[in-house]
Tab-separated table of C-alpha atoms and ligand atoms in Angstrom:
chain	number	residue	atom	x	y	z
A	274	MET	CA	-58.646	61.900	116.490
A	275	LYS	CA	-61.511	62.522	114.062
A	276	LEU	CA	-65.017	61.169	114.668
A	277	ALA	CA	-66.423	59.235	111.700
A	278	GLY	CA	-69.770	58.111	113.171
A	279	ILE	CA	-71.721	56.987	116.198
A	280	GLU	CA	-74.146	54.087	116.146
A	281	ALA	CA	-76.812	53.532	118.807
A	282	ILE	CA	-77.648	49.869	119.388
A	283	ARG	CA	-80.422	48.677	121.688
A	284	VAL	CA	-80.126	45.223	123.181
A	285	ALA	CA	-82.833	43.237	125.000
A	286	MET	CA	-81.258	41.636	128.073
A	287	PRO	CA	-83.508	39.311	130.130
A	288	LEU	CA	-82.399	39.012	133.783
A	289	VAL	CA	-81.711	35.561	135.281
A	290	ALA	CA	-84.281	36.405	137.991
A	291	PRO	CA	-86.505	39.415	138.765
A	292	PHE	CA	-84.655	42.137	140.710
A	293	ARG	CA	-86.917	43.950	143.202
A	294	THR	CA	-86.027	47.277	144.823
A	295	SER	CA	-88.050	49.957	146.610
A	296	PHE	CA	-88.636	51.604	143.204
A	297	GLY	CA	-89.886	48.586	141.280
A	298	THR	CA	-89.229	45.098	139.926
A	299	GLU	CA	-86.964	44.643	136.895
A	300	HIS	CA	-87.352	41.557	134.664
A	301	ALA	CA	-85.090	42.693	131.839
A	302	ARG	CA	-82.994	45.657	130.719
A	303	ASP	CA	-83.374	47.526	127.450
A	304	VAL	CA	-79.668	48.356	127.124
A	305	LEU	CA	-78.434	51.233	124.959
A	306	LEU	CA	-74.904	50.749	123.610
A	307	LEU	CA	-72.929	53.309	121.621
A	308	ARG	CA	-70.336	52.366	119.027
A	309	ALA	CA	-68.087	55.252	118.020
A	310	ILE	CA	-65.956	55.017	114.888
A	311	ALA	CA	-62.994	57.369	114.751
A	312	THR	CA	-59.861	57.849	112.682
A	313	GLY	CA	-56.751	57.642	114.834
A	314	PRO	CA	-53.526	59.652	114.529
A	315	ASP	CA	-52.002	57.040	112.157
A	316	GLY	CA	-54.994	57.200	109.779
A	317	THR	CA	-56.561	53.853	110.693
A	318	ASP	CA	-60.091	53.535	112.073
A	319	VAL	CA	-60.736	52.586	115.719
A	320	GLU	CA	-63.959	51.634	117.519
A	321	GLY	CA	-65.124	52.770	120.920
A	322	TRP	CA	-67.880	51.036	122.889
A	323	ALA	CA	-69.899	52.189	125.884
A	324	GLU	CA	-73.118	51.334	127.713
A	325	CYS	CA	-75.797	53.741	128.912
A	326	VAL	CA	-77.089	52.891	132.403
A	327	SER	CA	-80.488	54.586	132.063
A	328	GLY	CA	-83.337	52.348	133.171
A	329	ASP	CA	-86.381	51.546	131.049
A	330	ASP	CA	-88.364	53.944	133.278
A	331	PRO	CA	-87.451	57.094	135.277
A	332	TYR	CA	-87.867	55.370	138.670
A	333	TYR	CA	-84.249	55.204	139.936
A	334	SER	CA	-83.325	58.585	138.432
A	335	SER	CA	-85.046	61.105	136.129
A	336	GLU	CA	-83.235	59.561	133.160
A	337	TYR	CA	-84.599	56.680	131.085
A	338	VAL	CA	-83.494	54.947	127.879
A	339	GLU	CA	-85.826	56.682	125.402
A	340	GLY	CA	-84.951	60.045	126.934
A	341	SER	CA	-81.213	59.360	126.872
A	342	LEU	CA	-81.330	58.269	123.221
A	343	ASP	CA	-83.429	61.312	122.324
A	344	VAL	CA	-81.004	63.801	123.907
A	345	LEU	CA	-78.036	61.990	122.348
A	346	ARG	CA	-79.674	62.102	118.911
A	347	ARG	CA	-80.908	65.729	119.066
A	348	TYR	CA	-78.237	67.504	121.128
A	349	LEU	CA	-75.216	65.636	122.447
A	350	VAL	CA	-73.891	63.886	119.334
A	351	PRO	CA	-74.518	66.940	117.083
A	352	ALA	CA	-72.603	69.071	119.644
A	353	LEU	CA	-69.465	67.011	118.885
A	354	ALA	CA	-69.495	68.193	115.261
A	355	THR	CA	-67.941	71.508	116.361
A	356	VAL	CA	-64.911	69.746	117.885
A	357	ARG	CA	-62.144	69.417	115.281
A	358	ASP	CA	-59.554	67.323	117.110
A	359	LEU	CA	-61.610	64.996	119.290
A	360	HIS	CA	-60.070	64.176	122.663
A	361	PRO	CA	-61.971	62.580	125.600
A	362	ASP	CA	-61.454	65.769	127.660
A	363	ALA	CA	-63.280	67.760	124.954
A	364	VAL	CA	-66.612	65.928	125.317
A	365	THR	CA	-67.769	67.552	128.587
A	366	PRO	CA	-67.089	71.152	127.420
A	367	ALA	CA	-68.710	70.441	124.026
A	368	THR	CA	-71.936	69.194	125.661
A	369	ALA	CA	-72.000	71.528	128.694
A	370	ARG	CA	-74.796	73.679	127.259
A	371	VAL	CA	-77.176	70.744	127.810
A	372	LYS	CA	-78.400	70.654	131.425
A	373	GLY	CA	-78.448	67.343	133.277
A	374	HIS	CA	-78.736	64.098	131.257
A	375	ARG	CA	-75.605	62.774	132.913
A	376	MET	CA	-76.178	59.139	131.920
A	377	ALA	CA	-76.436	60.165	128.246
A	378	LYS	CA	-73.341	62.365	128.549
A	379	ALA	CA	-71.483	59.527	130.290
A	380	VAL	CA	-72.106	56.962	127.551
A	381	LEU	CA	-70.979	59.418	124.882
A	382	GLU	CA	-67.793	60.420	126.720
A	383	THR	CA	-66.988	56.762	127.436
A	384	ALA	CA	-67.399	55.686	123.799
A	385	ILE	CA	-65.029	58.492	122.741
A	386	LEU	CA	-62.647	57.623	125.587
A	387	ASP	CA	-62.594	53.930	124.570
A	388	ALA	CA	-61.911	54.854	120.923
A	389	TRP	CA	-59.141	57.270	121.944
A	390	LEU	CA	-57.522	54.752	124.305
A	391	ASN	CA	-57.742	52.084	121.582
A	392	ALA	CA	-56.011	54.456	119.170
A	393	HIS	CA	-53.234	55.007	121.728
A	394	GLY	CA	-52.978	51.430	123.024
A	395	VAL	CA	-53.658	52.379	126.651
A	396	SER	CA	-56.034	50.549	129.003
A	397	LEU	CA	-58.780	52.486	130.819
A	398	ALA	CA	-57.453	51.135	134.131
A	399	ARG	CA	-54.011	52.592	133.449
A	400	HIS	CA	-55.466	55.867	132.160
A	401	LEU	CA	-57.548	56.327	135.344
A	402	GLY	CA	-54.698	55.425	137.691
A	403	ALA	CA	-55.554	51.872	138.752
A	404	VAL	CA	-53.380	50.240	141.420
A	405	ARG	CA	-54.928	46.730	141.439
A	406	THR	CA	-55.109	43.934	138.848
A	407	ARG	CA	-58.243	42.363	140.357
A	408	VAL	CA	-60.973	43.731	142.601
A	409	PRO	CA	-62.965	42.143	145.448
A	410	CYS	CA	-66.647	41.891	144.562
A	411	GLY	CA	-69.896	42.242	146.450
A	412	VAL	CA	-73.425	41.437	145.342
A	413	SER	CA	-76.708	43.333	145.615
A	414	VAL	CA	-79.646	41.180	146.729
A	415	GLY	CA	-83.190	42.273	145.876
A	416	ILE	CA	-86.267	42.375	148.084
A	417	MET	CA	-87.860	38.904	148.284
A	418	ASP	CA	-91.314	37.540	149.088
A	419	SER	CA	-90.048	35.767	152.229
A	420	ILE	CA	-87.055	35.606	154.599
A	421	GLY	CA	-86.553	31.952	153.586
A	422	GLU	CA	-86.103	32.911	149.930
A	423	LEU	CA	-83.679	35.671	150.930
A	424	LEU	CA	-81.546	33.316	153.043
A	425	ASP	CA	-81.388	30.840	150.133
A	426	ALA	CA	-80.243	33.597	147.766
A	427	VAL	CA	-77.581	34.905	150.175
A	428	GLU	CA	-76.344	31.353	150.789
A	429	ARG	CA	-75.877	30.824	147.040
A	430	TYR	CA	-73.958	34.103	146.593
A	431	LEU	CA	-71.665	33.359	149.545
A	432	ALA	CA	-71.018	29.885	148.099
A	433	GLU	CA	-70.023	31.560	144.800
A	434	GLY	CA	-67.464	33.600	146.733
A	435	TYR	CA	-68.908	37.111	146.991
A	436	VAL	CA	-67.099	38.913	149.803
A	437	ARG	CA	-69.887	41.329	150.720
A	438	ILE	CA	-73.680	41.186	150.729
A	439	LYS	CA	-75.906	44.222	150.127
A	440	LEU	CA	-79.586	43.865	150.986
A	441	LYS	CA	-82.154	46.095	149.324
A	442	ILE	CA	-84.495	47.456	152.018
A	443	GLU	CA	-87.735	49.430	152.234
A	444	PRO	CA	-90.238	50.130	155.036
A	445	GLY	CA	-91.618	46.697	156.044
A	446	TRP	CA	-88.506	44.845	154.746
A	447	ASP	CA	-85.560	46.039	156.821
A	448	VAL	CA	-84.850	45.021	160.447
A	449	GLU	CA	-86.152	41.433	160.152
A	450	PRO	CA	-84.325	40.443	156.926
A	451	VAL	CA	-81.118	42.079	158.219
A	452	ARG	CA	-81.443	40.229	161.542
A	453	ALA	CA	-82.085	36.918	159.749
A	454	VAL	CA	-79.031	37.273	157.468
A	455	ARG	CA	-76.794	38.389	160.361
A	456	GLU	CA	-77.923	35.466	162.584
A	457	ARG	CA	-77.599	32.864	159.852
A	458	PHE	CA	-74.302	33.972	158.234
A	459	GLY	CA	-72.345	35.360	161.191
A	460	ASP	CA	-69.825	38.137	160.578
A	461	VAL	CA	-70.174	38.399	156.770
A	462	LEU	CA	-69.618	41.938	155.415
A	463	LEU	CA	-73.177	43.270	155.228
A	464	GLN	CA	-74.749	46.565	154.121
A	465	VAL	CA	-78.187	47.854	153.069
A	466	ASP	CA	-79.541	50.105	150.300
A	467	ALA	CA	-82.891	51.922	150.638
A	468	ASN	CA	-82.933	53.820	147.299
A	469	THR	CA	-84.572	56.848	149.013
A	470	ALA	CA	-87.468	54.845	150.525
A	471	TYR	CA	-87.422	56.506	154.000
A	472	THR	CA	-88.151	59.982	155.422
A	473	ARG	CA	-86.607	62.081	158.197
A	474	SER	CA	-89.264	60.785	160.611
A	475	ASP	CA	-87.897	57.224	160.203
A	476	ALA	CA	-84.650	58.072	162.051
A	477	ASP	CA	-85.525	56.128	165.228
A	478	HIS	CA	-86.548	53.109	163.165
A	479	LEU	CA	-83.344	53.190	161.079
A	480	ALA	CA	-81.311	53.408	164.304
A	481	ARG	CA	-82.527	49.859	165.078
A	482	LEU	CA	-80.186	48.704	162.286
A	483	ASP	CA	-77.245	49.786	164.498
A	484	ALA	CA	-77.569	46.469	166.331
A	485	PHE	CA	-76.316	44.525	163.285
A	486	ASP	CA	-72.850	46.008	162.626
A	487	LEU	CA	-73.600	47.018	159.046
A	488	LEU	CA	-70.819	48.513	156.895
A	489	LEU	CA	-73.215	51.270	155.820
A	490	ILE	CA	-76.769	52.385	155.061
A	491	GLU	CA	-77.002	53.560	151.431
A	492	GLN	CA	-79.259	56.455	150.394
A	493	PRO	CA	-82.009	56.168	153.024
A	494	LEU	CA	-83.628	59.562	152.200
A	495	ASP	CA	-84.631	61.591	149.151
A	496	GLU	CA	-81.786	62.412	146.768
A	497	GLU	CA	-82.184	66.169	147.404
A	498	ASP	CA	-82.309	65.828	151.202
A	499	MET	CA	-78.656	66.479	152.024
A	500	LEU	CA	-79.386	68.056	155.438
A	501	GLY	CA	-81.790	65.233	156.294
A	502	HIS	CA	-78.938	62.783	155.758
A	503	ALA	CA	-76.688	64.953	157.955
A	504	ALA	CA	-79.302	64.865	160.731
A	505	LEU	CA	-79.730	61.105	160.312
A	506	ALA	CA	-75.942	60.595	160.439
A	507	ARG	CA	-75.957	62.230	163.908
A	508	ARG	CA	-78.801	59.958	165.054
A	509	VAL	CA	-77.510	56.547	163.836
A	510	ARG	CA	-74.159	54.876	164.506
A	511	THR	CA	-74.071	53.010	161.168
A	512	PRO	CA	-72.191	55.050	158.499
A	513	ILE	CA	-74.397	56.793	155.925
A	514	CYS	CA	-73.384	56.252	152.269
A	515	LEU	CA	-74.871	58.342	149.454
A	516	ASP	CA	-75.660	57.094	145.941
A	517	GLU	CA	-78.459	59.041	144.161
A	518	SER	CA	-77.504	62.355	145.887
A	519	ILE	CA	-73.950	62.389	144.528
A	520	VAL	CA	-74.314	63.684	140.977
A	521	SER	CA	-70.919	65.443	140.692
A	522	ALA	CA	-67.596	66.069	142.432
A	523	ARG	CA	-69.108	69.298	143.784
A	524	ALA	CA	-72.063	67.404	145.276
A	525	ALA	CA	-69.608	64.960	146.867
A	526	ALA	CA	-67.552	67.798	148.375
A	527	ASP	CA	-70.723	69.452	149.720
A	528	ALA	CA	-72.095	66.207	151.182
A	529	ILE	CA	-68.804	65.613	152.976
A	530	ALA	CA	-68.631	69.237	154.189
A	531	VAL	CA	-72.085	69.053	155.844
A	532	GLN	CA	-71.365	65.500	157.087
A	533	ALA	CA	-74.319	64.021	155.187
A	534	CYS	CA	-72.257	60.890	154.490
A	535	SER	CA	-68.989	59.244	155.488
A	536	ILE	CA	-68.835	56.842	152.504
A	537	VAL	CA	-69.636	57.438	148.804
A	538	ASN	CA	-70.999	55.081	146.125
A	539	ILE	CA	-69.552	56.057	142.720
A	540	LYS	CA	-71.467	55.204	139.552
A	541	PRO	CA	-69.933	56.785	136.431
A	542	GLY	CA	-73.300	56.990	134.645
A	543	ARG	CA	-74.914	58.919	137.505
A	544	VAL	CA	-72.142	61.553	137.535
A	545	GLY	CA	-71.620	62.107	133.777
A	546	GLY	CA	-68.725	59.755	133.088
A	547	TYR	CA	-65.468	58.156	134.212
A	548	LEU	CA	-63.514	61.417	134.281
A	549	GLU	CA	-65.955	63.014	136.769
A	550	ALA	CA	-66.022	59.674	138.654
A	551	ARG	CA	-62.246	59.925	139.066
A	552	ARG	CA	-62.606	63.505	140.380
A	553	ILE	CA	-65.100	62.244	142.985
A	554	HIS	CA	-62.624	59.522	143.916
A	555	ASP	CA	-59.952	62.207	144.411
A	556	VAL	CA	-62.216	64.556	146.427
A	557	CYS	CA	-63.191	61.681	148.723
A	558	ALA	CA	-59.602	60.426	149.070
A	559	ALA	CA	-58.449	63.911	150.134
A	560	ALA	CA	-61.219	64.001	152.766
A	561	GLY	CA	-60.493	60.477	154.052
A	562	VAL	CA	-63.875	59.229	152.796
A	563	PRO	CA	-63.813	55.660	151.377
A	564	VAL	CA	-65.607	54.984	148.083
A	565	TRP	CA	-66.909	51.894	146.311
A	566	CYS	CA	-68.143	51.215	142.791
A	567	GLY	CA	-71.908	50.911	142.373
A	568	GLY	CA	-73.666	48.842	139.753
A	569	MET	CA	-76.559	49.380	137.349
A	570	LEU	CA	-77.106	45.830	136.068
A	571	GLU	CA	-74.491	46.473	133.389
A	572	THR	CA	-73.649	44.117	130.558
A	573	GLY	CA	-69.971	43.243	130.066
A	574	ILE	CA	-69.428	46.596	128.302
A	575	GLY	CA	-70.324	48.713	131.351
A	576	ARG	CA	-68.944	46.111	133.760
A	577	ALA	CA	-65.464	46.161	132.141
A	578	ALA	CA	-65.144	49.922	132.580
A	579	ASN	CA	-66.436	49.770	136.174
A	580	LEU	CA	-63.738	47.203	137.046
A	581	ALA	CA	-61.060	49.624	135.814
A	582	LEU	CA	-62.482	52.375	138.038
A	583	ALA	CA	-62.808	50.052	141.043
A	584	ALA	CA	-59.049	49.386	140.818
A	585	LEU	CA	-58.245	52.961	141.951
A	586	PRO	CA	-56.614	53.330	145.401
A	587	ASN	CA	-59.531	54.833	147.385
A	588	PHE	CA	-61.985	52.091	146.294
A	589	THR	CA	-61.411	50.356	149.620
A	590	LEU	CA	-64.846	48.723	149.989
A	591	PRO	CA	-66.083	45.874	147.723
A	592	GLY	CA	-68.295	47.130	144.876
A	593	ASP	CA	-71.511	45.947	143.210
A	594	THR	CA	-69.183	44.754	140.427
A	595	SER	CA	-70.645	41.253	140.295
A	596	ALA	CA	-69.989	38.543	137.714
A	597	SER	CA	-71.971	38.511	134.450
A	598	ARG	CA	-74.030	35.506	135.576
A	599	ARG	CA	-75.388	37.402	138.608
A	600	TYR	CA	-77.644	39.153	136.076
A	601	TYR	CA	-77.395	37.466	132.663
A	602	ASP	CA	-77.255	33.936	131.258
A	603	LEU	CA	-75.901	35.407	128.034
A	604	ASP	CA	-73.745	38.541	128.253
A	605	VAL	CA	-72.882	40.671	125.206
A	606	THR	CA	-69.136	40.220	125.908
A	607	GLU	CA	-67.110	37.237	127.065
A	608	PRO	CA	-68.573	36.728	130.543
A	609	PHE	CA	-66.835	38.173	133.610
A	610	GLU	CA	-66.273	35.492	136.217
A	611	LEU	CA	-65.599	35.528	139.921
A	612	HIS	CA	-62.517	33.748	141.264
A	613	GLY	CA	-61.633	33.825	144.918
A	614	GLY	CA	-64.197	36.596	145.420
A	615	THR	CA	-62.476	38.854	142.874
A	616	ILE	CA	-62.803	39.750	139.203
A	617	ASP	CA	-59.776	40.530	137.024
A	618	VAL	CA	-59.465	44.094	135.769
A	619	PRO	CA	-59.285	44.056	131.938
A	620	THR	CA	-55.755	44.756	130.662
A	621	GLY	CA	-56.302	45.339	126.918
A	622	PRO	CA	-56.500	48.791	125.334
A	623	GLY	CA	-59.540	50.929	126.206
A	624	ILE	CA	-62.209	49.142	128.230
A	625	GLY	CA	-60.518	45.898	127.137
A	626	VAL	CA	-63.617	44.141	125.784
A	627	HIS	CA	-66.045	44.373	122.855
A	628	PRO	CA	-69.444	42.840	122.112
A	629	LEU	CA	-69.441	39.377	120.569
A	630	PRO	CA	-70.910	39.906	117.052
A	631	GLY	CA	-73.050	36.757	117.240
A	632	VAL	CA	-74.592	37.737	120.575
A	633	LEU	CA	-75.263	41.265	119.320
A	634	ALA	CA	-76.937	39.888	116.185
A	635	GLN	CA	-79.121	37.696	118.395
A	636	LEU	CA	-80.111	40.277	121.047
A	637	ALA	CA	-80.124	43.663	119.266
A	638	THR	CA	-83.607	45.133	118.784
A	639	SER	CA	-82.594	48.232	116.803
A	640	ARG	CA	-79.557	49.977	115.330
A	641	GLU	CA	-79.399	53.627	114.259
A	642	TRP	CA	-76.616	55.972	113.093
A	643	LEU	CA	-76.662	59.216	115.076
A	644	THR	CA	-75.812	62.168	112.902
A	645	THR	CA	-73.013	64.490	113.963
A	646	THR	CA	-74.468	67.324	111.858
A	647	PRO	CA	-75.584	70.192	114.127
B	189	NPQ	C1	-78.305	50.907	143.393
B	189	NPQ	N1	-78.017	48.993	141.793
B	189	NPQ	O1	-77.232	50.745	143.928
B	189	NPQ	C2	-78.678	50.249	142.048
B	189	NPQ	C3	-80.107	50.271	141.847
B	189	NPQ	C4	-80.619	49.851	140.529
B	189	NPQ	C5	-77.046	46.800	141.898
B	189	NPQ	O2	-78.355	47.661	143.594
B	189	NPQ	C6	-82.311	49.369	135.829
B	189	NPQ	C7	-81.714	50.608	135.891
B	189	NPQ	C8	-82.303	48.568	136.932
B	189	NPQ	C9	-81.166	51.043	137.082
B	189	NPQ	C10	-81.745	48.187	139.255
B	189	NPQ	C11	-77.879	47.862	142.516
B	189	NPQ	C12	-81.745	48.997	138.121
B	189	NPQ	C13	-81.173	50.241	138.209
B	189	NPQ	C14	-81.179	48.627	140.433
B	189	NPQ	C15	-80.628	50.666	139.410
B	189	NPQ	O3	-79.093	51.676	143.901
B	190	MG	MG1	-77.883	52.405	145.529
């Protein structure tokens, strides 16, 4: 396959409601999409689409949209010019000289992967090794101004059919909201996500969450504090799950080896793409560690690919793979909908979806061709 061009498209996506976490309140996403154009083996052109999960600001991770676009424009896309026969497996080696920037590398690899799969008529789900045609879905619920508001939100999501609730927590918003949700909604599958908001000295406090039979506590401590998580895992009964700390298959293997976590959240953007995400899945499966698919407020483009990943065998916990309307009134693709607590895994070639031209025309704020000239 020969690369003909890569276009960067930025799309303004207002959220249906503000989403508050320990690192800030989001009102909208400035989404970066890549559109790769390539010439397939039979001489006809194919498109590949992918979404970058960088936030507007470097508050969840060090990456952010302007930075991701900059490194794509200056380094990552030009690095592909040296590759003659472009295959998805060639993207990581071609860009390996660039340190970090995993979200930028992920969107590039995924756009090439989608184009290549489109050229070969193979779905991403099949390519990754999916074993399910639909996946059970959970929902992530932000920090609210009051317990009453939180209970109303959880009630709505349960009525929509979500099979698992994840509460965002931070110091001052943890034991009481968890208690309130547990008392009101009985034995619903429930977990919490701290996004690094606690320190090692909070271990006794976090152990109070043991009373509520949570599935897991996600990323309570700093992303670099692997041994702190191992110490915390010995102190609390609730399983520790890592998100921000797991940046590669090696990091996953190390975290498991030192018993820093017993469950792993996999986000392809955070780890450099779907191929590394599958390696993490395999490392965890071999160690008997369950995984689940995280979410980054994706549009239908990122959501479609996440559903394919979540259909792999060791994704045994419901993911943050919510329906389009959890985040957006108007999605860039045909909306993904929940039925019976599940979403169908796309079956078409590649990621199985593409942006609706009318929606893109309405929401795009800029379009730019990235040059492949080194
Ligand atoms: C998590 N996601 O699991 C993330 C956090 C998150 C669904 O809880 C812009 C960019 C907004 C990145 C909001 C969920 C974000 C973001 C939340 C990441 O930790
Ligand atoms: Mg998280």
